[in-house]
CSV table of C-alpha atoms in Angstrom, one decimal:
chain,number,residue,atom,x,y,z
A,1,MET,CA,146.7,34.0,-173.9
A,2,PRO,CA,150.0,32.0,-173.3
A,3,SER,CA,152.2,32.5,-170.4
A,4,VAL,CA,155.6,34.0,-171.0
A,5,ARG,CA,157.3,30.5,-170.6
A,6,ASP,CA,154.9,29.0,-173.2
A,7,ALA,CA,155.1,31.9,-175.5
A,8,ALA,CA,159.0,31.5,-175.5
A,9,ASP,CA,158.8,27.7,-176.4
A,10,ILE,CA,156.5,28.5,-179.2
A,11,ILE,CA,158.8,31.3,-180.3
A,12,PHE,CA,162.2,29.6,-180.0
A,13,ASN,CA,160.9,26.6,-181.8
A,14,LEU,CA,159.9,28.5,-185.0
A,15,VAL,CA,163.5,29.4,-185.6
A,16,PRO,CA,165.0,27.4,-188.7
A,17,THR,CA,168.3,26.0,-188.9
A,18,LEU,CA,170.7,28.0,-191.4
A,19,ASP,CA,172.3,25.8,-194.2
A,20,SER,CA,176.0,25.4,-193.6
A,21,GLN,CA,176.6,25.8,-197.4
A,22,GLN,CA,174.0,28.2,-198.5
A,23,ASP,CA,174.0,30.5,-195.6
A,24,THR,CA,177.7,31.0,-195.1
A,25,GLU,CA,180.6,33.3,-196.3
A,26,ILE,CA,184.3,33.3,-196.0
A,27,VAL,CA,185.8,36.2,-193.9
A,28,ASP,CA,189.4,37.2,-193.2
A,29,LEU,CA,190.1,36.7,-189.6
A,30,TRP,CA,190.4,40.4,-188.9
A,31,ALA,CA,186.4,40.5,-189.7
A,32,ALA,CA,185.5,37.4,-187.9
A,33,ASN,CA,185.1,39.0,-184.5
A,34,GLY,CA,181.7,38.1,-183.1
A,35,ARG,CA,180.7,35.9,-186.1
A,36,ILE,CA,179.4,32.3,-185.6
A,37,LEU,CA,181.6,29.4,-187.1
A,38,ALA,CA,179.9,27.4,-189.5
A,39,THR,CA,182.1,24.4,-189.8
A,40,PRO,CA,184.5,22.8,-187.4
A,41,ILE,CA,188.2,23.7,-187.5
A,42,ASN,CA,191.2,21.2,-187.5
A,43,SER,CA,194.9,22.2,-187.4
A,44,PRO,CA,197.6,20.4,-189.2
A,45,LEU,CA,200.0,21.9,-186.1
A,46,ASP,CA,200.6,20.5,-182.9
A,47,PHE,CA,200.4,22.8,-179.8
A,48,PRO,CA,203.0,23.3,-178.6
A,49,HIS,CA,204.7,22.7,-181.8
A,50,TRP,CA,207.9,21.2,-180.1
A,51,ASP,CA,209.0,20.4,-176.7
A,52,ASN,CA,209.9,24.0,-175.3
A,53,SER,CA,210.7,25.6,-171.9
A,54,ALA,CA,208.1,27.4,-169.7
A,55,MET,CA,210.7,29.3,-167.8
A,56,ASP,CA,214.1,31.1,-168.0
A,57,GLY,CA,216.6,28.7,-166.5
A,58,TYR,CA,218.7,25.7,-167.6
A,59,ALA,CA,217.9,22.7,-169.7
A,60,VAL,CA,219.1,19.6,-167.9
A,61,ARG,CA,219.0,15.7,-167.7
A,62,TYR,CA,216.8,14.9,-164.9
A,63,ALA,CA,219.1,11.9,-164.2
A,64,ASP,CA,221.7,14.4,-163.4
A,65,VAL,CA,220.0,16.5,-160.9
A,66,GLN,CA,217.5,14.1,-159.3
A,67,ASN,CA,219.6,14.2,-155.8
A,68,SER,CA,220.8,17.8,-156.1
A,69,HIS,CA,219.9,20.2,-153.2
A,70,ALA,CA,221.0,23.5,-151.7
A,71,GLU,CA,223.6,21.8,-149.1
A,72,GLN,CA,225.0,19.4,-151.9
A,73,PRO,CA,224.4,21.0,-155.4
A,74,VAL,CA,225.2,19.4,-158.6
A,75,SER,CA,227.6,21.2,-160.7
A,76,LEU,CA,226.8,21.0,-164.7
A,77,GLU,CA,228.8,22.2,-167.5
A,78,ILE,CA,226.9,25.1,-169.4
A,79,VAL,CA,227.6,23.9,-173.2
A,80,ALA,CA,225.2,26.4,-174.9
A,81,GLU,CA,222.7,29.2,-174.8
A,82,ILE,CA,219.1,28.6,-176.4
A,83,PRO,CA,217.2,31.7,-177.2
A,84,ALA,CA,213.5,31.6,-178.2
A,85,GLY,CA,213.3,31.1,-182.1
A,86,TYR,CA,216.4,28.9,-182.2
A,87,GLN,CA,216.6,25.3,-183.0
A,88,PRO,CA,219.2,23.4,-181.0
A,89,LYS,CA,221.6,21.5,-183.1
A,90,PHE,CA,223.3,19.4,-180.5
A,91,THR,CA,222.5,16.6,-177.8
A,92,LEU,CA,222.8,17.4,-174.2
A,93,GLN,CA,225.2,14.9,-172.7
A,94,PRO,CA,225.6,13.7,-169.0
A,95,GLY,CA,226.9,16.4,-166.7
A,96,GLN,CA,225.8,19.2,-169.1
A,97,ALA,CA,223.2,22.1,-169.0
A,98,ALA,CA,222.2,24.4,-171.5
A,99,ARG,CA,221.1,28.3,-170.7
A,100,ILE,CA,217.5,28.2,-172.0
A,101,PHE,CA,214.9,31.1,-172.2
A,102,THR,CA,211.0,30.9,-171.9
A,103,GLY,CA,209.4,29.6,-175.2
A,104,ALA,CA,213.0,28.3,-176.6
A,105,VAL,CA,213.0,24.6,-178.1
A,106,MET,CA,214.4,22.0,-175.7
A,107,PRO,CA,217.6,20.3,-176.9
A,108,SER,CA,217.8,16.6,-177.5
A,109,GLY,CA,218.6,14.9,-174.4
A,110,GLY,CA,217.3,17.7,-172.1
A,111,ASP,CA,214.2,16.7,-170.3
A,112,THR,CA,213.7,19.0,-167.5
A,113,VAL,CA,214.2,22.7,-166.7
A,114,VAL,CA,215.5,24.1,-163.4
A,115,MET,CA,214.3,27.8,-163.0
A,116,GLN,CA,217.2,30.4,-162.8
A,117,GLU,CA,216.3,31.3,-159.3
A,118,LYS,CA,217.2,27.8,-158.2
A,119,THR,CA,220.7,27.8,-159.6
A,120,ARG,CA,224.0,29.6,-159.2
A,121,PRO,CA,226.3,30.1,-162.1
A,122,GLU,CA,230.1,29.9,-161.7
A,123,ASN,CA,232.2,30.8,-164.9
A,124,ASN,CA,231.2,28.1,-167.5
A,125,ARG,CA,229.4,25.8,-165.0
A,126,VAL,CA,226.1,26.1,-163.1
A,127,LEU,CA,225.3,24.7,-159.6
A,128,ILE,CA,221.8,23.3,-159.3
A,129,LEU,CA,220.3,24.2,-155.7
A,130,THR,CA,217.1,22.2,-155.8
A,131,THR,CA,215.9,18.8,-156.8
A,132,PRO,CA,213.5,19.3,-159.6
A,133,LYS,CA,210.4,17.2,-160.7
A,134,PRO,CA,210.8,14.9,-163.7
A,135,GLY,CA,209.9,17.1,-166.8
A,136,GLU,CA,209.5,20.3,-164.7
A,137,PHE,CA,208.9,23.4,-166.6
A,138,VAL,CA,208.8,21.6,-170.0
A,139,ARG,CA,205.9,22.0,-172.2
A,140,LEU,CA,205.8,18.8,-174.3
A,141,LYS,CA,204.9,18.9,-178.1
A,142,ALA,CA,201.3,18.4,-178.5
A,143,ALA,CA,200.4,18.4,-174.8
A,144,TYR,CA,197.6,21.1,-175.7
A,145,TYR,CA,196.5,20.0,-179.0
A,146,GLN,CA,197.2,17.1,-181.4
A,147,ALA,CA,197.4,17.9,-184.8
A,148,GLY,CA,194.5,16.7,-186.9
A,149,THR,CA,192.1,16.7,-184.1
A,150,GLN,CA,189.1,19.1,-183.8
A,151,LEU,CA,190.4,22.5,-182.6
A,152,LEU,CA,187.1,24.5,-182.5
A,153,PRO,CA,183.4,23.0,-183.2
A,154,ALA,CA,181.0,24.8,-185.5
A,155,ASN,CA,178.4,26.9,-184.2
A,156,ILE,CA,180.2,28.9,-181.7
A,157,LYS,CA,180.7,32.6,-181.5
A,158,LEU,CA,184.3,33.8,-182.4
A,159,ASN,CA,185.7,36.1,-179.6
A,160,ALA,CA,189.1,37.0,-178.7
A,161,ALA,CA,190.4,33.8,-177.5
A,162,GLU,CA,188.8,31.7,-180.6
A,163,ILE,CA,190.4,34.4,-182.9
A,164,ALA,CA,193.7,34.0,-181.3
A,165,ILE,CA,193.6,30.3,-181.6
A,166,LEU,CA,192.8,30.4,-185.3
A,167,ALA,CA,195.7,32.9,-185.7
A,168,ALA,CA,197.9,30.6,-184.0
A,169,SER,CA,196.7,27.7,-186.3
A,170,GLN,CA,197.6,29.9,-189.4
A,171,CYS,CA,194.1,30.0,-190.4
A,172,PRO,CA,193.7,33.6,-192.0
A,173,GLN,CA,190.3,33.2,-193.2
A,174,VAL,CA,187.3,31.2,-191.7
A,175,LYS,CA,183.9,30.3,-192.8
A,176,VAL,CA,181.1,31.7,-190.8
A,177,TYR,CA,177.1,31.9,-191.0
A,178,ARG,CA,175.8,35.2,-192.6
A,179,ARG,CA,174.5,37.8,-190.3
A,180,PRO,CA,170.5,37.4,-190.3
A,181,ARG,CA,168.8,40.4,-191.8
A,182,VAL,CA,166.3,42.1,-189.6
A,183,ALA,CA,163.8,44.5,-191.2
A,184,ILE,CA,162.6,47.1,-188.7
A,185,PHE,CA,159.7,49.7,-189.1
A,186,SER,CA,157.5,51.7,-186.8
A,187,THR,CA,153.8,52.4,-187.2
A,188,GLY,CA,151.6,55.4,-186.2
A,189,ASP,CA,150.3,58.5,-187.6
A,190,GLU,CA,151.7,60.3,-184.5
A,191,LEU,CA,155.3,59.3,-185.0
A,192,VAL,CA,157.9,61.7,-186.4
A,193,THR,CA,161.8,61.5,-186.9
A,194,PRO,CA,164.2,63.1,-184.3
A,195,ASP,CA,165.2,65.8,-186.8
A,196,GLN,CA,161.5,67.0,-187.4
A,197,PRO,CA,159.9,69.8,-185.3
A,198,LEU,CA,157.3,68.3,-182.8
A,199,GLN,CA,154.0,69.4,-183.1
A,200,PRO,CA,151.3,68.8,-180.5
A,201,GLY,CA,150.1,65.2,-180.2
A,202,GLN,CA,153.3,64.0,-181.9
A,203,ILE,CA,155.8,61.6,-180.5
A,204,VAL,CA,159.4,61.0,-181.8
A,205,ASP,CA,159.9,57.6,-183.1
A,206,SER,CA,162.7,56.2,-180.7
A,207,ASN,CA,161.7,52.6,-181.1
A,208,GLN,CA,163.3,52.3,-184.4
A,209,TYR,CA,166.6,53.6,-183.2
A,210,ALA,CA,166.6,51.2,-180.0
A,211,LEU,CA,165.9,48.2,-182.2
A,212,ALA,CA,168.4,48.9,-184.5
A,213,ALA,CA,171.1,49.2,-182.0
A,214,LEU,CA,169.7,46.0,-180.4
A,215,VAL,CA,169.8,44.2,-183.6
A,216,GLU,CA,173.3,45.0,-184.1
A,217,GLN,CA,174.5,44.0,-180.6
A,218,SER,CA,172.7,40.6,-181.2
A,219,GLY,CA,175.0,40.1,-184.2
A,220,ALA,CA,172.4,40.8,-187.0
A,221,GLU,CA,172.0,43.3,-189.9
A,222,PRO,CA,169.2,45.9,-189.5
A,223,ILE,CA,167.2,47.0,-192.5
A,224,LEU,CA,165.5,50.2,-191.7
A,225,LEU,CA,162.3,50.7,-193.4
A,226,GLY,CA,161.2,54.2,-191.5
A,227,ILE,CA,157.9,55.2,-190.1
A,228,VAL,CA,154.6,53.9,-191.7
A,229,LYS,CA,151.3,55.5,-191.2
A,230,ASP,CA,148.3,54.0,-189.8
A,231,ASN,CA,147.2,53.2,-193.5
A,232,PRO,CA,146.4,49.6,-194.6
A,233,ILE,CA,147.8,49.9,-198.1
A,234,ALA,CA,151.1,51.5,-196.7
A,235,LEU,CA,151.3,48.9,-194.1
A,236,LYS,CA,150.7,46.0,-196.5
A,237,GLU,CA,153.5,47.5,-198.9
A,238,THR,CA,155.8,47.8,-196.2
A,239,ILE,CA,155.2,44.3,-194.7
A,240,THR,CA,155.4,42.8,-198.1
A,241,LYS,CA,158.9,44.5,-198.8
A,242,ALA,CA,160.1,43.4,-195.4
A,243,ILE,CA,159.4,39.6,-195.6
A,244,ALA,CA,160.6,39.5,-199.1
A,245,ASN,CA,164.0,40.8,-197.8
A,246,ALA,CA,164.6,39.8,-194.4
A,247,ASP,CA,165.1,36.7,-192.1
A,248,ILE,CA,162.9,38.6,-189.2
A,249,VAL,CA,160.8,41.5,-189.5
A,250,ILE,CA,160.0,43.6,-186.4
A,251,SER,CA,157.3,46.4,-186.3
A,252,SER,CA,156.3,48.5,-183.3
A,253,GLY,CA,152.9,49.9,-182.6
A,254,GLY,CA,149.7,48.7,-184.3
A,255,VAL,CA,149.2,45.3,-182.7
A,256,SER,CA,146.7,46.3,-180.0
A,257,VAL,CA,143.1,46.3,-180.3
A,258,GLY,CA,142.7,49.9,-181.4
A,259,ASP,CA,140.6,51.1,-184.5
A,260,TYR,CA,143.8,51.8,-186.2
A,261,ASP,CA,145.8,48.5,-185.4
A,262,TYR,CA,145.7,46.8,-188.9
A,263,VAL,CA,148.9,44.6,-188.5
A,264,GLU,CA,147.2,41.3,-187.8
A,265,LYS,CA,144.7,41.6,-190.4
A,266,ILE,CA,147.3,42.4,-192.9
A,267,LEU,CA,149.5,39.5,-191.8
A,268,ALA,CA,146.5,37.3,-192.3
A,269,SER,CA,145.8,38.7,-195.8
A,270,LEU,CA,149.3,37.9,-196.8
A,271,GLY,CA,148.9,34.2,-195.7
A,272,ALA,CA,150.8,34.5,-192.5
A,273,LYS,CA,150.1,31.8,-189.6
A,274,ILE,CA,149.6,33.9,-186.3
A,275,HIS,CA,151.4,31.9,-183.5
A,276,ILE,CA,150.8,34.5,-180.7
A,277,HIS,CA,148.4,37.4,-180.5
A,278,SER,CA,149.2,38.4,-176.8
A,279,VAL,CA,151.4,37.2,-174.0
A,280,GLU,CA,150.5,37.1,-170.2
A,281,MET,CA,153.3,39.8,-169.3
A,282,ARG,CA,153.5,43.4,-168.2
A,283,PRO,CA,154.8,45.2,-170.0
A,284,GLY,CA,154.5,43.6,-173.4
A,285,LYS,CA,151.2,42.0,-173.5
A,286,PRO,CA,150.3,43.2,-177.0
A,287,LEU,CA,152.9,40.7,-178.9
A,288,THR,CA,152.1,39.4,-182.3
A,289,VAL,CA,154.2,36.6,-183.7
A,290,ALA,CA,153.8,35.1,-187.1
A,291,THR,CA,155.3,33.1,-189.9
A,292,PHE,CA,154.9,33.1,-193.7
A,293,PRO,CA,154.7,30.1,-196.1
A,294,THR,CA,157.4,31.2,-198.1
A,295,PRO,CA,160.8,29.5,-198.9
A,296,GLN,CA,162.5,32.2,-196.9
A,297,ALA,CA,160.0,31.8,-194.2
A,298,PRO,CA,160.7,35.1,-192.1
A,299,ILE,CA,159.5,35.4,-188.5
A,300,TYR,CA,157.4,38.3,-188.0
A,301,PHE,CA,157.4,40.1,-184.5
A,302,GLY,CA,154.8,42.7,-184.0
A,303,LEU,CA,156.0,44.5,-180.8
A,304,PRO,CA,154.0,46.9,-178.7
A,305,GLY,CA,154.3,50.7,-179.3
A,306,ASN,CA,155.3,51.8,-175.8
A,307,PRO,CA,159.2,52.1,-175.6
A,308,ALA,CA,159.8,50.1,-172.4
A,309,ALA,CA,157.5,47.4,-173.7
A,310,VAL,CA,159.6,47.3,-176.9
A,311,LEU,CA,162.7,46.7,-174.9
A,312,VAL,CA,161.6,44.2,-172.8
A,313,THR,CA,159.8,42.0,-175.2
A,314,PHE,CA,163.1,42.3,-177.6
A,315,TRP,CA,165.2,41.2,-174.7
A,316,ARG,CA,163.0,38.3,-173.5
A,317,PHE,CA,161.8,36.9,-177.1
A,318,VAL,CA,163.7,38.6,-180.2
A,319,GLN,CA,167.3,38.6,-179.1
A,320,PRO,CA,167.4,35.0,-178.4
A,321,VAL,CA,165.7,34.1,-181.9
A,322,ILE,CA,168.5,36.2,-183.8
A,323,GLN,CA,171.4,34.5,-181.9
A,324,LYS,CA,169.8,31.2,-182.5
A,325,LEU,CA,169.2,32.1,-186.2
A,326,ALA,CA,172.7,33.2,-186.5
A,327,GLY,CA,173.8,29.7,-185.9
A,328,LEU,CA,174.8,29.4,-182.2
A,329,ALA,CA,174.4,26.0,-180.9
A,330,GLN,CA,174.5,27.2,-177.3
A,331,GLY,CA,174.3,30.2,-175.3
A,332,TRP,CA,171.4,31.8,-177.3
A,333,GLU,CA,168.9,31.2,-174.5
A,334,PRO,CA,167.9,34.2,-172.1
A,335,VAL,CA,170.1,34.1,-168.9
A,336,PHE,CA,168.3,34.1,-165.6
A,337,VAL,CA,170.2,34.4,-162.2
A,338,LYS,CA,168.7,34.5,-158.7
A,339,VAL,CA,170.3,37.6,-156.8
A,340,ARG,CA,169.3,39.5,-153.7
A,341,SER,CA,166.9,42.5,-154.2
A,342,HIS,CA,168.0,45.8,-152.9
A,343,ASP,CA,164.5,47.3,-153.2
A,344,GLU,CA,161.0,46.3,-152.3
A,345,LEU,CA,159.3,45.0,-155.6
A,346,ARG,CA,155.5,45.1,-156.2
A,347,SER,CA,153.1,43.6,-158.8
A,348,ASP,CA,149.3,43.3,-158.9
A,349,GLY,CA,150.1,39.5,-159.6
A,350,LYS,CA,147.8,39.4,-162.5
A,351,ARG,CA,150.6,38.8,-165.0
A,352,GLU,CA,154.4,38.0,-165.0
A,353,SER,CA,155.8,41.4,-164.3
A,354,TYR,CA,159.1,42.9,-165.5
A,355,ILE,CA,160.9,45.5,-163.5
A,356,TRP,CA,164.2,47.0,-165.0
A,357,GLY,CA,167.1,47.9,-163.1
A,358,SER,CA,170.8,47.2,-162.5
A,359,LEU,CA,173.0,44.7,-160.9
A,360,HIS,CA,175.6,45.8,-158.4
A,361,LEU,CA,178.3,43.9,-156.7
A,362,ILE,CA,178.0,44.2,-153.0
A,363,ASP,CA,180.4,42.4,-150.6
A,364,GLY,CA,180.8,39.7,-153.3
A,365,LEU,CA,177.3,39.0,-154.0
A,366,TYR,CA,175.1,40.7,-156.7
A,367,GLU,CA,172.2,42.7,-155.9
A,368,PHE,CA,169.2,44.1,-158.1
A,369,HIS,CA,168.5,47.7,-157.6
A,370,LYS,CA,165.4,48.9,-159.2
A,371,ALA,CA,165.7,52.0,-161.4
A,372,GLY,CA,164.1,55.1,-159.9
A,373,GLY,CA,161.0,56.7,-161.4
A,374,SER,CA,157.9,55.3,-162.8
A,375,HIS,CA,157.9,51.8,-164.4
A,376,SER,CA,155.2,52.8,-166.9
A,377,SER,CA,155.6,50.9,-170.2
A,378,GLY,CA,155.9,54.4,-171.8
A,379,ASN,CA,158.6,55.7,-169.7
A,380,LEU,CA,161.9,55.5,-171.5
A,381,MET,CA,163.8,57.7,-169.5
A,382,ASN,CA,164.8,55.4,-166.5
A,383,LEU,CA,165.9,52.6,-169.0
A,384,SER,CA,169.4,54.1,-169.2
A,385,GLN,CA,172.2,52.0,-167.7
A,386,THR,CA,169.8,49.2,-167.3
A,387,ASN,CA,171.7,45.8,-167.3
A,388,ALA,CA,168.9,43.5,-165.5
A,389,ILE,CA,165.2,42.9,-165.3
A,390,ALA,CA,163.5,41.5,-162.2
A,391,VAL,CA,161.0,39.0,-162.9
A,392,LEU,CA,157.7,38.6,-160.6
A,393,PRO,CA,155.9,35.5,-161.6
A,394,LEU,CA,152.3,35.3,-162.1
A,395,GLY,CA,150.4,35.5,-158.7
A,396,GLU,CA,153.4,36.9,-156.8
A,397,THR,CA,152.8,40.6,-155.7
A,398,PHE,CA,155.5,41.5,-153.3
A,399,ILE,CA,159.1,40.8,-152.7
A,400,ALA,CA,160.7,42.5,-149.8
A,401,SER,CA,164.3,44.2,-149.7
A,402,GLY,CA,166.9,41.4,-148.9
A,403,GLU,CA,164.7,38.6,-150.6
A,404,ASP,CA,166.1,36.8,-153.7
A,405,VAL,CA,164.4,37.6,-157.0
A,406,LEU,CA,165.1,36.1,-160.4
A,407,VAL,CA,166.5,38.5,-163.0
A,408,LEU,CA,167.1,38.4,-166.5
A,409,GLN,CA,170.5,39.6,-167.4
A,410,LEU,CA,171.0,42.0,-170.3
A,411,PRO,CA,173.7,42.4,-172.7
A,412,ILE,CA,176.1,45.4,-172.1
């Protein structure tokens, strides 16, 4: 049975690389939020597009004002007013100034802007009450970006800042990787849907709903295949359908060692290579990971049936796989941070243990607060508002209140 770290290495190395030609689509910029850029972006535009003012004030020649100060201000003739969006058609001569506004194009001959608070206008002249720095408050053409060079690299997630850059670059459409397709189903004769009356011994299938939400949050497309009874024929039909239509398959339940746990036998009958049967962690020990010898080569995750174990194993293993498969070059890895623990944390030390809770900012430092109630793998109720999971390594049985603990940050 591999350790969590070894299991993660095995799993993350299974992820194939998407084809930047076949596995892409072109979308409008409005639809690009959260997508992964498939090709580098260059722009034919300089940023700024032209020399412009960073301040409301007066465009001047530095040579005219380099010795100006409040006791002996320089007086300049105001020859023009330059609003934003206007192209000046004159050249600033010695002894002249132009009223200019933020973002407006600098006039030829002008090389410095004096902010209006450091001036005093008098009729058609302006007194410069300070000695500015050469080029002060002037944003030079191409100072931020030079046309023709790489603007954005491939394999990054397009968020608000990147989309703003693409819009400013007049890039209304963009090539992105397609969203990974993730087939999801739950197994078990005891499971019913939320709209069915609950009979004695039955359990509502919450796992499929949780997994669908997690898959969407991770940037993939969920394919819901419903509840599959503990019947080998039905299970084989569902798994066959799933691996034919998805990049990743996630089932919950049926991967332990019970009499009705058929999943691994069916995977083997379909020619799958099983890389992991279980992992040295709590919760989440019964975890199956397999791949198939098909051109599409989907990755199969057989998650435990208990709801807390489903979420923990998804956050630890499946979410990074989805994000890596989606095309992210960096940032797909699980994020661990060391913080102070507000509560005592205990484990039997026999396996790496995961304790869910939340991070709170206390006096400028983050602190982990353990969720109240039972931390049984079957307890779903105290997972609400969870945004972090404390990790107690194998062999560690106790972390005192106030001591540091490593936590896995969760997406919110």
